[in-house]
Tab-separated table of C-alpha atoms in Angstrom:
chain	number	residue	atom	x	y	z
Q	1	MET	CA	-27.815	29.522	2.205
Q	2	THR	CA	-26.046	26.223	1.905
Q	3	VAL	CA	-23.257	24.656	-0.086
Q	4	ALA	CA	-24.614	21.364	-1.419
Q	5	VAL	CA	-22.046	18.575	-1.631
Q	6	ILE	CA	-23.532	16.101	-4.084
Q	7	GLN	CA	-23.284	12.428	-3.196
Q	8	PHE	CA	-23.269	9.913	-6.001
Q	9	GLY	CA	-22.983	6.192	-5.418
Q	10	GLY	CA	-19.233	5.819	-4.938
Q	11	SER	CA	-18.475	9.378	-3.784
Q	12	ASN	CA	-16.066	9.168	-0.852
Q	13	CYS	CA	-14.775	12.679	-0.187
Q	14	ASP	CA	-18.259	14.079	0.409
Q	15	ARG	CA	-18.185	14.067	4.222
Q	16	ASP	CA	-14.626	15.422	4.346
Q	17	THR	CA	-15.728	18.298	2.131
Q	18	VAL	CA	-18.731	19.127	4.333
Q	19	GLN	CA	-16.495	19.098	7.411
Q	20	ALA	CA	-13.872	21.303	5.788
Q	21	LEU	CA	-16.531	23.798	4.637
Q	22	GLU	CA	-18.178	23.870	8.072
Q	23	THR	CA	-14.816	24.453	9.730
Q	24	LEU	CA	-14.444	27.512	7.515
Q	25	GLY	CA	-17.853	28.771	8.647
Q	26	PHE	CA	-19.957	27.722	5.679
Q	27	ASP	CA	-23.315	26.072	5.995
Q	28	ALA	CA	-22.829	22.834	4.042
Q	29	GLU	CA	-24.872	19.703	3.575
Q	30	LEU	CA	-24.784	16.410	1.730
Q	31	ALA	CA	-27.234	16.145	-1.167
Q	32	TRP	CA	-27.983	12.642	-2.471
Q	33	HIS	CA	-28.105	12.901	-6.245
Q	34	GLU	CA	-31.554	11.314	-6.551
Q	35	ASP	CA	-33.029	13.898	-4.166
Q	36	GLY	CA	-32.035	16.901	-6.275
Q	37	LEU	CA	-30.473	20.124	-5.047
Q	38	PRO	CA	-31.685	21.607	-1.730
Q	39	VAL	CA	-33.936	24.627	-2.371
Q	40	ASP	CA	-31.584	27.022	-0.581
Q	41	THR	CA	-28.468	25.915	-2.481
Q	42	THR	CA	-26.006	28.782	-2.894
Q	43	GLY	CA	-22.990	26.713	-3.893
Q	44	ILE	CA	-22.288	23.231	-5.232
Q	45	VAL	CA	-19.394	20.822	-4.755
Q	46	LEU	CA	-18.952	17.758	-6.950
Q	47	PRO	CA	-16.765	15.780	-4.535
Q	48	GLY	CA	-14.056	13.190	-5.016
Q	49	GLY	CA	-14.532	9.452	-5.105
Q	50	PHE	CA	-15.285	6.761	-7.633
Q	51	SER	CA	-18.828	7.500	-8.754
Q	52	TYR	CA	-20.384	4.541	-10.566
Q	53	GLY	CA	-17.151	2.608	-10.118
Q	54	ASP	CA	-15.450	4.756	-12.790
Q	55	TYR	CA	-17.321	2.634	-15.361
Q	56	LEU	CA	-16.656	3.579	-18.996
Q	57	ARG	CA	-14.539	6.612	-18.002
Q	58	ALA	CA	-14.143	8.305	-14.623
Q	59	GLY	CA	-17.078	10.685	-14.197
Q	60	ALA	CA	-18.889	9.583	-17.380
Q	61	MET	CA	-21.947	8.125	-15.658
Q	62	ALA	CA	-22.412	10.787	-12.970
Q	63	ALA	CA	-22.053	13.523	-15.600
Q	64	ARG	CA	-25.172	12.199	-17.310
Q	65	SER	CA	-27.302	11.697	-14.202
Q	66	PRO	CA	-30.431	13.872	-13.859
Q	67	ILE	CA	-29.088	16.080	-11.039
Q	68	MET	CA	-26.464	17.405	-13.421
Q	69	ASP	CA	-29.213	19.221	-15.350
Q	70	GLU	CA	-29.998	21.053	-12.111
Q	71	VAL	CA	-26.299	21.735	-11.546
Q	72	ARG	CA	-26.005	23.155	-15.070
Q	73	GLU	CA	-29.058	25.366	-14.575
Q	74	ALA	CA	-27.732	26.595	-11.218
Q	75	ALA	CA	-24.325	27.309	-12.763
Q	76	ASP	CA	-26.036	29.273	-15.550
Q	77	ARG	CA	-27.784	31.373	-12.863
Q	78	GLY	CA	-24.405	32.147	-11.293
Q	79	THR	CA	-24.288	29.579	-8.487
Q	80	PRO	CA	-20.628	28.703	-7.803
Q	81	VAL	CA	-19.686	25.111	-8.688
Q	82	LEU	CA	-16.418	23.401	-7.707
Q	83	GLY	CA	-15.479	19.911	-8.914
Q	84	ILE	CA	-12.727	18.166	-6.983
Q	85	CYS	CA	-10.947	15.037	-8.274
Q	86	ASN	CA	-13.778	12.705	-9.383
Q	87	GLY	CA	-15.895	15.871	-9.322
Q	88	ALA	CA	-13.423	17.427	-11.782
Q	89	GLN	CA	-13.764	14.417	-14.052
Q	90	ILE	CA	-17.553	14.748	-13.796
Q	91	GLY	CA	-17.398	18.486	-14.532
Q	92	CYS	CA	-15.401	17.934	-17.722
Q	93	GLU	CA	-17.548	14.970	-18.807
Q	94	ALA	CA	-20.608	17.200	-18.299
Q	95	SER	CA	-18.958	19.992	-20.350
Q	96	LEU	CA	-19.183	22.429	-17.436
Q	97	THR	CA	-15.445	22.834	-17.951
Q	98	PRO	CA	-13.260	22.146	-21.006
Q	99	GLY	CA	-11.023	19.158	-21.714
Q	100	ALA	CA	-10.938	15.776	-20.021
Q	101	PHE	CA	-9.087	14.036	-17.211
Q	102	THR	CA	-7.831	10.637	-18.292
Q	103	ILE	CA	-5.424	7.855	-17.342
Q	104	ASN	CA	-2.213	9.009	-15.631
Q	105	ARG	CA	0.973	8.850	-17.696
Q	106	SER	CA	2.200	6.215	-15.203
Q	107	ALA	CA	-0.925	4.073	-15.813
Q	108	ARG	CA	-1.079	3.830	-12.009
Q	109	PHE	CA	-3.196	5.258	-9.210
Q	110	GLN	CA	-1.120	7.963	-7.503
Q	111	CYS	CA	-1.625	9.181	-3.944
Q	112	GLU	CA	0.968	11.784	-3.037
Q	113	ARG	CA	1.529	15.429	-2.186
Q	114	VAL	CA	2.322	17.844	-4.988
Q	115	TYR	CA	3.236	21.500	-5.348
Q	116	LEU	CA	0.947	23.785	-7.286
Q	117	ARG	CA	1.607	27.257	-8.646
Q	118	VAL	CA	-1.272	29.704	-8.620
Q	119	GLU	CA	-1.661	30.807	-12.231
Q	120	ASN	CA	-4.459	33.322	-11.911
Q	121	ALA	CA	-5.311	34.789	-8.499
Q	122	ASP	CA	-8.193	36.724	-9.998
Q	123	THR	CA	-10.865	34.011	-9.633
Q	124	PRO	CA	-13.052	33.269	-6.591
Q	125	TRP	CA	-11.127	30.020	-6.053
Q	126	THR	CA	-7.686	31.601	-6.049
Q	127	ALA	CA	-8.374	35.104	-4.728
Q	128	HIS	CA	-7.007	34.130	-1.308
Q	129	TYR	CA	-3.608	33.402	-2.867
Q	130	GLU	CA	-1.081	35.548	-4.740
Q	131	ASP	CA	-0.279	35.093	-8.419
Q	132	GLY	CA	2.656	32.696	-8.567
Q	133	GLU	CA	2.207	31.510	-4.975
Q	134	ILE	CA	3.305	27.914	-4.373
Q	135	VAL	CA	0.990	25.695	-2.345
Q	136	GLU	CA	1.116	22.024	-1.381
Q	137	PHE	CA	-1.930	19.803	-1.967
Q	138	PRO	CA	-2.547	16.056	-2.026
Q	139	ILE	CA	-3.570	14.218	-5.161
Q	140	ALA	CA	-5.197	10.780	-5.197
Q	141	HIS	CA	-6.209	9.682	-8.671
Q	142	GLY	CA	-5.678	7.180	-11.448
Q	143	GLU	CA	-7.242	9.371	-14.143
Q	144	GLY	CA	-5.909	12.865	-13.581
Q	145	ARG	CA	-4.023	13.638	-16.759
Q	146	PHE	CA	-5.528	16.765	-18.289
Q	147	GLU	CA	-6.054	16.334	-22.022
Q	148	ILE	CA	-7.383	18.902	-24.432
Q	149	GLU	CA	-6.883	19.769	-28.091
Q	150	ASP	CA	-3.866	22.091	-28.528
Q	151	GLY	CA	-5.889	24.937	-30.024
Q	152	ARG	CA	-8.372	24.853	-27.146
Q	153	LEU	CA	-5.553	24.816	-24.613
Q	154	ASP	CA	-4.044	27.901	-26.243
Q	155	ARG	CA	-7.408	29.609	-25.905
Q	156	LEU	CA	-7.749	28.634	-22.228
Q	157	GLU	CA	-4.319	30.062	-21.545
Q	158	ASP	CA	-5.068	33.232	-23.496
Q	159	GLU	CA	-8.266	33.630	-21.472
Q	160	ASP	CA	-6.420	33.062	-18.165
Q	161	ARG	CA	-8.580	30.073	-17.253
Q	162	ILE	CA	-5.811	27.929	-15.726
Q	163	LEU	CA	-6.147	27.999	-11.920
Q	164	PHE	CA	-3.121	25.918	-10.932
Q	165	ARG	CA	-0.205	24.116	-12.566
Q	166	TYR	CA	1.883	21.336	-11.072
Q	167	CYS	CA	5.340	22.661	-10.206
Q	168	ASP	CA	8.394	21.869	-8.101
Q	169	GLU	CA	8.939	23.324	-4.634
Q	170	ASN	CA	10.487	26.438	-6.176
Q	171	GLY	CA	7.556	27.014	-8.497
Q	172	ALA	CA	9.250	25.781	-11.680
Q	173	VAL	CA	6.700	24.148	-13.977
Q	174	THR	CA	8.711	21.173	-15.246
Q	175	ASP	CA	7.989	17.757	-16.671
Q	176	GLU	CA	9.525	16.142	-13.572
Q	177	ALA	CA	7.066	18.034	-11.352
Q	178	ASN	CA	4.114	16.879	-13.466
Q	179	PRO	CA	2.732	13.875	-11.564
Q	180	ASN	CA	0.342	12.552	-14.200
Q	181	GLY	CA	1.414	13.897	-17.591
Q	182	SER	CA	-1.196	16.666	-17.729
Q	183	LYS	CA	-0.838	18.948	-20.746
Q	184	HIS	CA	1.154	22.036	-19.762
Q	185	ASN	CA	1.015	20.758	-16.131
Q	186	VAL	CA	-2.598	21.909	-15.788
Q	187	ALA	CA	-4.114	20.899	-12.422
Q	188	GLY	CA	-7.314	22.958	-12.501
Q	189	VAL	CA	-9.329	25.104	-14.922
Q	190	THR	CA	-12.407	27.286	-14.945
Q	191	GLY	CA	-15.485	27.006	-17.126
Q	192	GLU	CA	-16.682	29.734	-19.485
Q	193	SER	CA	-17.273	31.800	-16.380
Q	194	ASP	CA	-14.892	31.636	-13.431
Q	195	HIS	CA	-17.542	30.767	-10.846
Q	196	VAL	CA	-17.387	27.227	-12.261
Q	197	ALA	CA	-14.087	25.414	-11.748
Q	198	VAL	CA	-12.574	21.960	-11.465
Q	199	MET	CA	-9.293	20.665	-10.082
Q	200	MET	CA	-7.729	17.257	-9.468
Q	201	PRO	CA	-5.838	18.078	-6.200
Q	202	HIS	CA	-7.875	17.960	-2.997
Q	203	PRO	CA	-8.314	21.309	-1.177
Q	204	GLU	CA	-10.588	19.707	1.438
Q	205	ARG	CA	-7.714	17.450	2.543
Q	206	VAL	CA	-5.569	20.486	3.390
Q	207	SER	CA	-8.157	22.634	5.131
Q	208	LEU	CA	-7.855	21.547	8.776
Q	209	ALA	CA	-4.713	22.602	10.646
Q	210	ASP	CA	-4.546	19.323	12.558
Q	211	ILE	CA	-4.868	17.197	9.431
Q	212	GLY	CA	-2.572	17.815	6.523
Q	213	GLY	CA	-2.280	21.609	6.582
Q	214	THR	CA	-4.309	24.603	5.544
Q	215	ASP	CA	-3.139	25.422	2.017
Q	216	GLY	CA	-6.498	24.347	0.592
Q	217	GLN	CA	-8.654	26.709	2.628
Q	218	GLY	CA	-8.361	29.471	0.052
Q	219	VAL	CA	-10.038	27.360	-2.626
Q	220	LEU	CA	-13.041	26.528	-0.424
Q	221	ARG	CA	-13.340	30.138	0.712
Q	222	GLY	CA	-14.187	30.830	-2.922
Q	223	PHE	CA	-17.778	30.015	-2.021
Q	224	SER	CA	-18.033	33.343	-0.194
Q	225	ASP	CA	-16.703	35.282	-3.168
Q	226	ALA	CA	-18.034	33.445	-6.188
N	1	MET	CA	-38.848	-3.271	-37.824
N	2	SER	CA	-35.751	-5.460	-38.142
N	3	GLU	CA	-33.129	-6.569	-35.663
N	4	PHE	CA	-29.667	-5.112	-36.011
N	5	THR	CA	-26.384	-5.446	-34.196
N	6	ALA	CA	-24.226	-2.351	-34.168
N	7	THR	CA	-20.533	-2.465	-33.366
N	8	VAL	CA	-19.043	0.730	-31.970
N	9	THR	CA	-15.262	1.032	-31.812
N	10	VAL	CA	-13.935	3.901	-29.693
N	11	ARG	CA	-10.258	4.768	-30.136
N	12	LEU	CA	-8.008	7.441	-28.722
N	13	LYS	CA	-7.386	10.239	-31.190
N	14	GLN	CA	-4.001	10.234	-32.800
N	15	GLY	CA	-1.487	11.939	-30.535
N	16	VAL	CA	-3.329	11.217	-27.273
N	17	LEU	CA	-1.083	9.283	-24.905
N	18	ASP	CA	-2.228	5.713	-24.141
N	19	PRO	CA	-0.369	4.575	-20.994
N	20	GLU	CA	-2.220	1.265	-20.791
N	21	ALA	CA	-1.308	0.376	-24.378
N	22	GLU	CA	2.331	1.296	-23.723
N	23	THR	CA	2.381	-0.901	-20.625
N	24	THR	CA	0.764	-3.756	-22.559
N	25	GLN	CA	3.286	-3.400	-25.373
N	26	ARG	CA	6.177	-3.524	-22.898
N	27	ALA	CA	4.702	-6.657	-21.312
N	28	LEU	CA	4.492	-8.354	-24.717
N	29	GLU	CA	8.086	-7.375	-25.427
N	30	ARG	CA	9.166	-8.839	-22.078
N	31	LEU	CA	7.506	-12.082	-23.183
N	32	GLY	CA	9.825	-12.081	-26.188
N	33	PHE	CA	7.438	-10.807	-28.876
N	34	GLU	CA	8.613	-8.269	-31.423
N	35	LEU	CA	6.086	-5.603	-32.412
N	36	ALA	CA	6.241	-2.146	-33.930
N	37	ASP	CA	3.330	-0.570	-32.055
N	38	LEU	CA	0.206	-1.419	-30.100
N	39	ARG	CA	-2.976	0.586	-29.826
N	40	SER	CA	-5.964	-0.196	-27.626
N	41	ALA	CA	-9.630	0.485	-28.347
N	42	ASP	CA	-12.978	-0.140	-26.688
N	43	GLN	CA	-15.618	-2.042	-28.589
N	44	PHE	CA	-19.353	-2.093	-27.804
N	45	GLU	CA	-21.932	-4.375	-29.407
N	46	ILE	CA	-25.486	-3.062	-29.327
N	47	ASP	CA	-28.551	-5.049	-30.363
N	48	LEU	CA	-31.528	-2.935	-31.400
N	49	ASP	CA	-34.692	-2.932	-33.486
N	50	ALA	CA	-34.900	-0.305	-36.211
N	51	ALA	CA	-36.822	0.389	-39.416
N	52	ASP	CA	-33.694	0.137	-41.544
N	53	GLU	CA	-29.928	0.218	-41.414
N	54	ASP	CA	-29.716	4.001	-41.697
N	55	SER	CA	-31.964	4.603	-38.725
N	56	ALA	CA	-30.056	2.006	-36.654
N	57	THR	CA	-26.791	3.737	-37.547
N	58	GLU	CA	-28.233	7.133	-36.694
N	59	ARG	CA	-29.410	6.024	-33.250
N	60	VAL	CA	-26.178	4.257	-32.369
N	61	THR	CA	-24.162	7.236	-33.554
N	62	GLU	CA	-26.165	9.433	-31.189
N	63	MET	CA	-25.550	6.967	-28.324
N	64	THR	CA	-21.839	7.111	-29.093
N	65	GLU	CA	-21.694	10.890	-29.187
N	66	ARG	CA	-23.788	11.293	-26.037
N	67	LEU	CA	-21.967	8.724	-23.882
N	68	LEU	CA	-19.681	6.043	-25.323
N	69	ALA	CA	-17.016	8.379	-26.717
N	70	ASN	CA	-15.602	11.593	-25.300
N	71	PRO	CA	-14.978	13.973	-28.209
N	72	THR	CA	-11.928	15.471	-26.487
N	73	LEU	CA	-10.210	12.095	-26.430
N	74	HIS	CA	-11.781	9.788	-28.963
N	75	ASP	CA	-12.571	8.994	-32.569
N	76	TYR	CA	-15.124	6.293	-33.275
N	77	ASP	CA	-16.550	3.989	-35.961
N	78	VAL	CA	-20.064	2.555	-36.110
N	79	THR	CA	-20.915	-0.470	-38.252
N	80	VAL	CA	-24.379	-2.044	-38.391
N	81	GLU	CA	-25.410	-5.527	-39.477
N	82	GLU	CA	-28.914	-6.864	-39.898
N	83	GLN	CA	-29.504	-10.063	-37.926
């Protein structure tokens, strides 16, 4: 029983994620991508960072590395998978989740705190929140703008697969509260099945009371429910 | 087998925002140039051996679809020339 946090060359939120998970009582361990998944893997995190130097497109190289075949097989068997930041880019590049995360509207790297509105509290990753709840998470990305064809976005919304949207402190989903130009302010989505999800904001950076806050704990607790 | 060079051009689909191109256009305008629009694209040149032009095109097209372009974001062109 362990949540495997996959390390690629250039991952840099891997240790933070293990620490946050352990603080919440999960057994978690780093898994170097060339070593494959640990045999007792019961959950998978694709962590943040700059895998392969963001060459070509953020996440493009890691998404095509051999361990991702194992991740896909595990996801198909029902193992929960969460991609955070660079892990979200990898998840979309690997088609575990729909759409793509690309260059911010500002064309700049942005490291700031944002408000998110919980769009669907009926997934493992959001079950510890209420529908419409407003939470505060950090973002740290240069390629976080969610892009997807309009018809596919309509379908995602119809299927309730949006986890979070960027909003203001009162929960209003506005263009001003959209830090990176994401379509319809989307900050996180689920795959075909809701035990697979990706998000650009960093739950592991708001999971320890002494560092940053605890708003992100609910997302990581999804590993007990997924 | 013959030697070919394929040129793959990967562009953003129409309607997809291109913040780097917008920033580049503004920089050109600050330098005093007048322009109506600017679009950016990535170009890859691939040397390969293949039986004929069709099979070179087919292989490079597969490379493009598997890695070089992201179908959510991009359109692409492949041209092949025998060396």
